[in-house]
Amino acid sequence: MKSRGGTWAAVLWALAVGLGCGEGSRKTEPRTAPELPVPYFQEFALDHPGSGPAIVAVDEQDAVWVALAKTGKLARFSNGALEVFPFGPESRPVGVAVGAPGTAHEGAVWVAASYDNKLIRFDRTTRQKKEFPLEGKNTWPFNVALGPDGTVWFTQRFAGQVGRLEPSTGTVRNYPLPNRQAGPAGLAVDARSGVVWFTEGFTDTVGRLDPATGEIREWRLGTESTGVVSGPAGLAVDAKGGVWFAKLEGRLGYLAPGAEVPRIIDVPAEARRPAGIAVAPSGDVWTLALDGNLALRYRPATGAFTMFPLPTGAPDVEPSVPPAARSARPFGLGFDKQGNLWFSEQYAGKLGVLDLAPPSIQVLSPAGVAEGGRTMLSVRITDRVSGVRDVEYRIDGERVTPVQGFLELVSLQPGAHTLTVHATDGAGQAAMAESRFEYRPGRLALRYALARLTPRDLEGKRVQDRLVAEAEQLGEQDVRDGLARIQRTLREEAGRFQPFPQGAYQALVDSMGRTSAGHVEVRVLDAPPYFDRKELVLRAGDSVRWLYDSPNTGHTVSTATHVVTVEAEGRTLSSGVLKSGDRFSFTFEQPGQYVVRAPESPDAVLAVKVGRP
């Protein structure tokens, strides 16, 4: 075991390097890492280059919180906006943890203020802070983690102990480690069990503390550890309760649930001094190499490593400090809800983000039933880091181009279809989403399709006008006869138009013959003539559906209501009050003459003639 004086000297030198107040050390040119990927990073300045950003935490709204150790502040970065909250120039905040919704810590950010020897609770709503001073002198609260029972746990590097704060009473209980010179640093709480895990950098040890009993168990990893260039640093617990930790000499460690012996994994030589560690939502394990100036991803399923060199700085062969240091010294890390990696750069005073998430796509329309000849395209595509670069739309595998925000449907066969949206972000990552809809064309779809025909000459224009008029009068004359005339004209006069999807047009008419011939729709209007038809010609057994769809001028929306009455067979049937979007249907079973009225509008009269089936 090292002497007390030698260990404290090592501790002080390690903290000096970490906070940028020591002397530079000898440098040699690092060897080049082969075939590194070209990642997409963004970086954002925090306060000033010497602010010393340390631990990073991301809240449920994807705001990123960073402790600025050298300027004594807490920073919040969200959607490009930076807020900075001063805690005092000598507070040296390092550890940060944000409370999750639905827990006792909701709305709080907890900070370990190392020099001030206190914990600070920062209220995210009021922007007020409450301080909890710790007993002793220079215990150095370093890392902080939140227990599921509302407690706050913290490591104390100089005191060689783990502490627990009860925020409601301010009571602190300390759990001394077997070796008080162990220098506890990394810290995590298993959210399911409440068990506390920590690293001891100066004794090459990982520890477990049971809050129920206060029992501490240690896993000794080796006999030599300096806490500067060797020994465990950061620690994280994965979704299954497995414990991951980074070792400064160039290794990762994993202690599986219930395992007696940790697994030790060598990292690539370029990843010098891995320290901070976190488990991504995907299950990938990430660490930051202090001197390697890179982020390192490890995939447990394959055992593969991928290195992501930072855009600022370059590798250092040995630990160093500004101005001699070349590394930006990536330190704290965390993930947003999309899975992007956020990290601090201690020697650059920056917050960085690595784009790891493809675009998010949500298709709102078309969905369900599309009745018109075109349908509104409403898609929400977002990418938080690199932005959306390309978007492609396909219907049933065929590429389509939106026109003024709409998708043209007249070339489709009636029935079920699939819209596929492909999006690529600025980092080259792709995503895909699908929406299934049914094209069920009605009278308006037919009219729209006929109006889109392109005549070759004046006679073709006359034919088109006749077709459109036939479509508008469907229902005012027998629907079946009208559809038959339209279909016959399309077939016989197709040569008078520029090429169009004749098969789709014929299928549209056929579909209406099957689905719309016996079902006529009438729209209820707020102004004369109050119905969009003056008369209807039906066959016995046909039904009519009245729809009130209030007009929207862009500034006002009608709040009117309507009542439709049908005088049939010596009795009057009422729709009841129709509000915007309401429908009323009636089936005319017997041949005869019928009158439809809107009682609040005396001029609203619709004559219905019903013939034999």
PDB file of C-alpha atoms in Angstrom, residues 291-511:
ATOM      1  CA  ASP A 291      -5.731  11.820 -24.171  1.00  0.00           C
ATOM      2  CA  GLY A 292      -6.951   9.978 -27.266  1.00  0.00           C
ATOM      3  CA  ASN A 293      -9.245  12.951 -27.980  1.00  0.00           C
ATOM      4  CA  LEU A 294     -12.013  10.697 -29.205  1.00  0.00           C
ATOM      5  CA  ALA A 295     -15.277   9.002 -28.374  1.00  0.00           C
ATOM      6  CA  LEU A 296     -15.166   5.209 -28.432  1.00  0.00           C
ATOM      7  CA  ARG A 297     -18.134   2.926 -29.050  1.00  0.00           C
ATOM      8  CA  TYR A 298     -18.117  -0.716 -27.946  1.00  0.00           C
ATOM      9  CA  ARG A 299     -20.811  -3.121 -29.089  1.00  0.00           C
ATOM     10  CA  PRO A 300     -21.115  -5.957 -26.573  1.00  0.00           C
ATOM     11  CA  ALA A 301     -22.935  -8.220 -29.036  1.00  0.00           C
ATOM     12  CA  THR A 302     -20.040  -8.224 -31.517  1.00  0.00           C
ATOM     13  CA  GLY A 303     -17.082  -7.072 -29.440  1.00  0.00           C
ATOM     14  CA  ALA A 304     -16.396  -4.383 -32.055  1.00  0.00           C
ATOM     15  CA  PHE A 305     -14.931  -0.961 -31.291  1.00  0.00           C
ATOM     16  CA  THR A 306     -15.441   2.176 -33.382  1.00  0.00           C
ATOM     17  CA  MET A 307     -13.458   5.365 -32.801  1.00  0.00           C
ATOM     18  CA  PHE A 308     -14.839   8.850 -33.421  1.00  0.00           C
ATOM     19  CA  PRO A 309     -12.054  11.501 -33.309  1.00  0.00           C
ATOM     20  CA  LEU A 310     -13.199  14.883 -32.011  1.00  0.00           C
ATOM     21  CA  PRO A 311     -13.177  17.878 -34.375  1.00  0.00           C
ATOM     22  CA  THR A 312     -11.319  20.039 -31.847  1.00  0.00           C
ATOM     23  CA  GLY A 313      -7.879  19.039 -30.634  1.00  0.00           C
ATOM     24  CA  ALA A 314      -5.574  16.113 -31.330  1.00  0.00           C
ATOM     25  CA  PRO A 315      -4.293  13.111 -29.355  1.00  0.00           C
ATOM     26  CA  ASP A 316      -1.798  13.501 -26.509  1.00  0.00           C
ATOM     27  CA  VAL A 317       0.608  10.669 -25.805  1.00  0.00           C
ATOM     28  CA  GLU A 318       0.780  11.558 -22.117  1.00  0.00           C
ATOM     29  CA  PRO A 319      -1.482  13.524 -19.793  1.00  0.00           C
ATOM     30  CA  SER A 320      -1.024  17.248 -20.154  1.00  0.00           C
ATOM     31  CA  VAL A 321      -2.767  20.548 -19.461  1.00  0.00           C
ATOM     32  CA  PRO A 322      -3.272  23.772 -21.429  1.00  0.00           C
ATOM     33  CA  PRO A 323      -1.514  25.428 -23.101  1.00  0.00           C
ATOM     34  CA  ALA A 324       0.690  22.410 -23.831  1.00  0.00           C
ATOM     35  CA  ALA A 325      -2.156  19.935 -24.138  1.00  0.00           C
ATOM     36  CA  ARG A 326      -3.379  19.071 -27.597  1.00  0.00           C
ATOM     37  CA  SER A 327      -6.459  17.120 -26.532  1.00  0.00           C
ATOM     38  CA  ALA A 328      -9.794  18.865 -25.966  1.00  0.00           C
ATOM     39  CA  ARG A 329     -10.090  16.382 -23.066  1.00  0.00           C
ATOM     40  CA  PRO A 330     -13.594  14.963 -23.514  1.00  0.00           C
ATOM     41  CA  PHE A 331     -14.927  14.309 -20.041  1.00  0.00           C
ATOM     42  CA  GLY A 332     -18.673  13.986 -19.284  1.00  0.00           C
ATOM     43  CA  LEU A 333     -21.202  12.317 -21.587  1.00  0.00           C
ATOM     44  CA  GLY A 334     -24.911  11.586 -21.908  1.00  0.00           C
ATOM     45  CA  PHE A 335     -27.574  10.716 -24.475  1.00  0.00           C
ATOM     46  CA  ASP A 336     -30.696  12.531 -25.588  1.00  0.00           C
ATOM     47  CA  LYS A 337     -33.982  10.775 -26.325  1.00  0.00           C
ATOM     48  CA  GLN A 338     -33.051  10.310 -29.987  1.00  0.00           C
ATOM     49  CA  GLY A 339     -29.794   8.576 -29.038  1.00  0.00           C
ATOM     50  CA  ASN A 340     -27.323  11.344 -29.927  1.00  0.00           C
ATOM     51  CA  LEU A 341     -24.170  11.552 -27.800  1.00  0.00           C
ATOM     52  CA  TRP A 342     -23.548  14.821 -25.914  1.00  0.00           C
ATOM     53  CA  PHE A 343     -20.196  15.403 -24.218  1.00  0.00           C
ATOM     54  CA  SER A 344     -18.095  18.090 -22.607  1.00  0.00           C
ATOM     55  CA  GLU A 345     -14.638  19.204 -23.760  1.00  0.00           C
ATOM     56  CA  GLN A 346     -12.781  20.386 -20.668  1.00  0.00           C
ATOM     57  CA  TYR A 347      -9.805  21.998 -22.373  1.00  0.00           C
ATOM     58  CA  ALA A 348     -11.874  23.667 -25.118  1.00  0.00           C
ATOM     59  CA  GLY A 349     -14.742  25.002 -23.007  1.00  0.00           C
ATOM     60  CA  LYS A 350     -17.240  23.392 -25.357  1.00  0.00           C
ATOM     61  CA  LEU A 351     -20.267  21.156 -25.408  1.00  0.00           C
ATOM     62  CA  GLY A 352     -20.139  18.676 -28.278  1.00  0.00           C
ATOM     63  CA  VAL A 353     -22.695  16.374 -29.854  1.00  0.00           C
ATOM     64  CA  LEU A 354     -22.174  13.398 -32.151  1.00  0.00           C
ATOM     65  CA  ASP A 355     -25.084  12.671 -34.469  1.00  0.00           C
ATOM     66  CA  LEU A 356     -25.998   9.025 -33.925  1.00  0.00           C
ATOM     67  CA  ALA A 357     -29.730   9.163 -34.597  1.00  0.00           C
ATOM     68  CA  PRO A 358     -31.399   9.038 -38.007  1.00  0.00           C
ATOM     69  CA  PRO A 359     -34.266  11.437 -38.716  1.00  0.00           C
ATOM     70  CA  SER A 360     -37.554  10.967 -36.912  1.00  0.00           C
ATOM     71  CA  ILE A 361     -40.525  10.548 -39.268  1.00  0.00           C
ATOM     72  CA  GLN A 362     -44.233  10.672 -38.456  1.00  0.00           C
ATOM     73  CA  VAL A 363     -46.801  10.474 -41.246  1.00  0.00           C
ATOM     74  CA  LEU A 364     -50.065  12.213 -40.336  1.00  0.00           C
ATOM     75  CA  SER A 365     -51.720  12.205 -43.773  1.00  0.00           C
ATOM     76  CA  PRO A 366     -52.662  10.338 -45.864  1.00  0.00           C
ATOM     77  CA  ALA A 367     -54.011   7.778 -43.437  1.00  0.00           C
ATOM     78  CA  GLY A 368     -57.312   5.951 -43.244  1.00  0.00           C
ATOM     79  CA  VAL A 369     -59.563   6.801 -46.217  1.00  0.00           C
ATOM     80  CA  ALA A 370     -58.677   9.266 -48.987  1.00  0.00           C
ATOM     81  CA  GLU A 371     -61.760  10.203 -51.005  1.00  0.00           C
ATOM     82  CA  GLY A 372     -60.523  13.055 -53.211  1.00  0.00           C
ATOM     83  CA  GLY A 373     -58.443  12.930 -56.355  1.00  0.00           C
ATOM     84  CA  ARG A 374     -55.585  14.359 -54.345  1.00  0.00           C
ATOM     85  CA  THR A 375     -54.833  14.287 -50.651  1.00  0.00           C
ATOM     86  CA  MET A 376     -52.965  16.530 -48.260  1.00  0.00           C
ATOM     87  CA  LEU A 377     -49.447  15.333 -47.453  1.00  0.00           C
ATOM     88  CA  SER A 378     -48.686  15.992 -43.798  1.00  0.00           C
ATOM     89  CA  VAL A 379     -45.407  14.552 -42.543  1.00  0.00           C
ATOM     90  CA  ARG A 380     -43.328  15.530 -39.508  1.00  0.00           C
ATOM     91  CA  ILE A 381     -39.614  14.932 -40.185  1.00  0.00           C
ATOM     92  CA  THR A 382     -37.033  16.140 -37.675  1.00  0.00           C
ATOM     93  CA  ASP A 383     -33.354  15.660 -36.977  1.00  0.00           C
ATOM     94  CA  ARG A 384     -31.945  17.429 -33.964  1.00  0.00           C
ATOM     95  CA  VAL A 385     -28.276  17.562 -34.854  1.00  0.00           C
ATOM     96  CA  SER A 386     -27.433  17.547 -38.568  1.00  0.00           C
ATOM     97  CA  GLY A 387     -30.857  18.395 -39.991  1.00  0.00           C
ATOM     98  CA  VAL A 388     -32.852  16.729 -42.741  1.00  0.00           C
ATOM     99  CA  ARG A 389     -30.971  16.601 -46.048  1.00  0.00           C
ATOM    100  CA  ASP A 390     -33.136  14.555 -48.430  1.00  0.00           C
ATOM    101  CA  VAL A 391     -36.727  13.291 -48.412  1.00  0.00           C
ATOM    102  CA  GLU A 392     -38.233  10.827 -50.872  1.00  0.00           C
ATOM    103  CA  TYR A 393     -41.861   9.714 -51.188  1.00  0.00           C
ATOM    104  CA  ARG A 394     -43.104   6.481 -52.749  1.00  0.00           C
ATOM    105  CA  ILE A 395     -46.571   5.025 -53.166  1.00  0.00           C
ATOM    106  CA  ASP A 396     -46.523   1.254 -53.553  1.00  0.00           C
ATOM    107  CA  GLY A 397     -42.820   1.467 -54.372  1.00  0.00           C
ATOM    108  CA  GLU A 398     -43.184   4.061 -57.145  1.00  0.00           C
ATOM    109  CA  ARG A 399     -41.586   7.419 -56.536  1.00  0.00           C
ATOM    110  CA  VAL A 400     -44.023  10.353 -56.361  1.00  0.00           C
ATOM    111  CA  THR A 401     -43.527  14.098 -56.129  1.00  0.00           C
ATOM    112  CA  PRO A 402     -45.820  16.236 -53.951  1.00  0.00           C
ATOM    113  CA  VAL A 403     -47.438  19.190 -55.720  1.00  0.00           C
ATOM    114  CA  GLN A 404     -47.982  22.211 -53.493  1.00  0.00           C
ATOM    115  CA  GLY A 405     -48.212  19.953 -50.452  1.00  0.00           C
ATOM    116  CA  PHE A 406     -50.596  17.416 -51.991  1.00  0.00           C
ATOM    117  CA  LEU A 407     -50.229  13.935 -53.404  1.00  0.00           C
ATOM    118  CA  GLU A 408     -51.989  13.217 -56.697  1.00  0.00           C
ATOM    119  CA  LEU A 409     -54.099  10.041 -56.502  1.00  0.00           C
ATOM    120  CA  VAL A 410     -55.907   9.961 -59.863  1.00  0.00           C
ATOM    121  CA  SER A 411     -53.370   7.528 -61.339  1.00  0.00           C
ATOM    122  CA  LEU A 412     -53.978   5.027 -58.533  1.00  0.00           C
ATOM    123  CA  GLN A 413     -56.344   2.112 -58.617  1.00  0.00           C
ATOM    124  CA  PRO A 414     -59.079   2.421 -55.953  1.00  0.00           C
ATOM    125  CA  GLY A 415     -58.237   0.332 -52.915  1.00  0.00           C
ATOM    126  CA  ALA A 416     -55.430  -0.078 -50.379  1.00  0.00           C
ATOM    127  CA  HIS A 417     -52.070   1.661 -50.885  1.00  0.00           C
ATOM    128  CA  THR A 418     -48.901   2.327 -48.899  1.00  0.00           C
ATOM    129  CA  LEU A 419     -47.070   5.627 -48.712  1.00  0.00           C
ATOM    130  CA  THR A 420     -43.394   5.216 -47.807  1.00  0.00           C
ATOM    131  CA  VAL A 421     -41.301   8.171 -46.649  1.00  0.00           C
ATOM    132  CA  HIS A 422     -37.505   7.945 -46.763  1.00  0.00           C
ATOM    133  CA  ALA A 423     -35.443  10.676 -45.075  1.00  0.00           C
ATOM    134  CA  THR A 424     -31.677  11.168 -44.823  1.00  0.00           C
ATOM    135  CA  ASP A 425     -29.972  13.553 -42.412  1.00  0.00           C
ATOM    136  CA  GLY A 426     -26.823  15.601 -42.832  1.00  0.00           C
ATOM    137  CA  ALA A 427     -24.776  12.774 -41.320  1.00  0.00           C
ATOM    138  CA  GLY A 428     -25.959  10.348 -44.015  1.00  0.00           C
ATOM    139  CA  GLN A 429     -28.205   8.382 -41.672  1.00  0.00           C
ATOM    140  CA  ALA A 430     -31.481   7.192 -43.171  1.00  0.00           C
ATOM    141  CA  ALA A 431     -34.920   6.444 -41.766  1.00  0.00           C
ATOM    142  CA  MET A 432     -38.173   5.158 -43.233  1.00  0.00           C
ATOM    143  CA  ALA A 433     -41.820   5.325 -42.199  1.00  0.00           C
ATOM    144  CA  GLU A 434     -44.986   3.948 -43.787  1.00  0.00           C
ATOM    145  CA  SER A 435     -48.640   4.925 -43.808  1.00  0.00           C
ATOM    146  CA  ARG A 436     -51.377   2.728 -45.217  1.00  0.00           C
ATOM    147  CA  PHE A 437     -54.473   4.339 -46.671  1.00  0.00           C
ATOM    148  CA  GLU A 438     -57.462   3.409 -48.800  1.00  0.00           C
ATOM    149  CA  TYR A 439     -58.191   5.375 -51.962  1.00  0.00           C
ATOM    150  CA  ARG A 440     -61.971   5.438 -52.071  1.00  0.00           C
ATOM    151  CA  PRO A 441     -62.846   7.956 -54.814  1.00  0.00           C
ATOM    152  CA  GLY A 442     -66.181   9.747 -54.879  1.00  0.00           C
ATOM    153  CA  ARG A 443     -67.823  12.413 -57.018  1.00  0.00           C
ATOM    154  CA  LEU A 444     -65.252  15.082 -56.175  1.00  0.00           C
ATOM    155  CA  ALA A 445     -62.395  12.738 -57.061  1.00  0.00           C
ATOM    156  CA  LEU A 446     -64.004  11.990 -60.426  1.00  0.00           C
ATOM    157  CA  ARG A 447     -64.534  15.658 -61.175  1.00  0.00           C
ATOM    158  CA  TYR A 448     -60.935  16.443 -60.204  1.00  0.00           C
ATOM    159  CA  ALA A 449     -59.594  13.635 -62.395  1.00  0.00           C
ATOM    160  CA  LEU A 450     -61.609  14.796 -65.413  1.00  0.00           C
ATOM    161  CA  ALA A 451     -60.534  18.417 -64.887  1.00  0.00           C
ATOM    162  CA  ARG A 452     -56.868  17.313 -65.010  1.00  0.00           C
ATOM    163  CA  LEU A 453     -57.161  15.922 -68.543  1.00  0.00           C
ATOM    164  CA  THR A 454     -55.153  17.884 -71.109  1.00  0.00           C
ATOM    165  CA  PRO A 455     -57.100  18.366 -74.398  1.00  0.00           C
ATOM    166  CA  ARG A 456     -55.202  18.208 -77.686  1.00  0.00           C
ATOM    167  CA  ASP A 457     -57.512  20.667 -79.449  1.00  0.00           C
ATOM    168  CA  LEU A 458     -60.669  22.716 -79.133  1.00  0.00           C
ATOM    169  CA  GLU A 459     -62.915  19.720 -79.661  1.00  0.00           C
ATOM    170  CA  GLY A 460     -61.061  17.929 -76.912  1.00  0.00           C
ATOM    171  CA  LYS A 461     -61.797  20.893 -74.620  1.00  0.00           C
ATOM    172  CA  ARG A 462     -65.489  20.616 -75.438  1.00  0.00           C
ATOM    173  CA  VAL A 463     -65.424  16.908 -74.613  1.00  0.00           C
ATOM    174  CA  GLN A 464     -63.685  17.659 -71.318  1.00  0.00           C
ATOM    175  CA  ASP A 465     -66.255  20.298 -70.387  1.00  0.00           C
ATOM    176  CA  ARG A 466     -69.039  17.800 -71.105  1.00  0.00           C
ATOM    177  CA  LEU A 467     -67.364  15.172 -68.924  1.00  0.00           C
ATOM    178  CA  VAL A 468     -66.920  17.598 -66.021  1.00  0.00           C
ATOM    179  CA  ALA A 469     -70.565  18.681 -66.304  1.00  0.00           C
ATOM    180  CA  GLU A 470     -71.662  15.028 -66.241  1.00  0.00           C
ATOM    181  CA  ALA A 471     -69.633  14.508 -63.032  1.00  0.00           C
ATOM    182  CA  GLU A 472     -71.134  17.600 -61.386  1.00  0.00           C
ATOM    183  CA  GLN A 473     -74.671  16.465 -62.207  1.00  0.00           C
ATOM    184  CA  LEU A 474     -74.316  12.954 -60.816  1.00  0.00           C
ATOM    185  CA  GLY A 475     -77.222  12.512 -58.469  1.00  0.00           C
ATOM    186  CA  GLU A 476     -79.221  15.240 -60.162  1.00  0.00           C
ATOM    187  CA  GLN A 477     -79.632  12.593 -62.793  1.00  0.00           C
ATOM    188  CA  ASP A 478     -79.438   8.856 -62.346  1.00  0.00           C
ATOM    189  CA  VAL A 479     -75.920   8.122 -61.067  1.00  0.00           C
ATOM    190  CA  ARG A 480     -75.621   4.827 -62.904  1.00  0.00           C
ATOM    191  CA  ASP A 481     -76.580   6.301 -66.263  1.00  0.00           C
ATOM    192  CA  GLY A 482     -74.240   9.236 -65.747  1.00  0.00           C
ATOM    193  CA  LEU A 483     -71.282   6.999 -64.858  1.00  0.00           C
ATOM    194  CA  ALA A 484     -71.954   4.833 -67.906  1.00  0.00           C
ATOM    195  CA  ARG A 485     -71.901   7.898 -70.183  1.00  0.00           C
ATOM    196  CA  ILE A 486     -68.636   9.146 -68.627  1.00  0.00           C
ATOM    197  CA  GLN A 487     -66.978   5.758 -68.999  1.00  0.00           C
ATOM    198  CA  ARG A 488     -68.100   5.421 -72.600  1.00  0.00           C
ATOM    199  CA  THR A 489     -66.882   8.912 -73.495  1.00  0.00           C
ATOM    200  CA  LEU A 490     -63.485   8.304 -71.883  1.00  0.00           C
ATOM    201  CA  ARG A 491     -63.088   5.141 -73.877  1.00  0.00           C
ATOM    202  CA  GLU A 492     -64.229   6.594 -77.224  1.00  0.00           C
ATOM    203  CA  GLU A 493     -62.623  10.032 -76.957  1.00  0.00           C
ATOM    204  CA  ALA A 494     -59.320   9.147 -75.266  1.00  0.00           C
ATOM    205  CA  GLY A 495     -57.370  10.233 -78.358  1.00  0.00           C
ATOM    206  CA  ARG A 496     -58.498  13.833 -77.895  1.00  0.00           C
ATOM    207  CA  PHE A 497     -56.335  14.141 -74.753  1.00  0.00           C
ATOM    208  CA  GLN A 498     -52.669  13.989 -73.969  1.00  0.00           C
ATOM    209  CA  PRO A 499     -51.713  10.527 -72.627  1.00  0.00           C
ATOM    210  CA  PHE A 500     -53.329   9.826 -69.253  1.00  0.00           C
ATOM    211  CA  PRO A 501     -53.696   6.666 -67.117  1.00  0.00           C
ATOM    212  CA  GLN A 502     -56.784   5.325 -68.851  1.00  0.00           C
ATOM    213  CA  GLY A 503     -56.835   2.178 -66.739  1.00  0.00           C
ATOM    214  CA  ALA A 504     -56.900   4.187 -63.521  1.00  0.00           C
ATOM    215  CA  TYR A 505     -59.672   6.457 -64.834  1.00  0.00           C
ATOM    216  CA  GLN A 506     -61.805   3.498 -65.888  1.00  0.00           C
ATOM    217  CA  ALA A 507     -61.175   1.848 -62.509  1.00  0.00           C
ATOM    218  CA  LEU A 508     -62.243   5.065 -60.763  1.00  0.00           C
ATOM    219  CA  VAL A 509     -65.584   5.053 -62.611  1.00  0.00           C
ATOM    220  CA  ASP A 510     -66.036   1.327 -61.975  1.00  0.00           C
ATOM    221  CA  SER A 511     -65.370   1.848 -58.282  1.00  0.00           C
TER     222      SER A 511
END
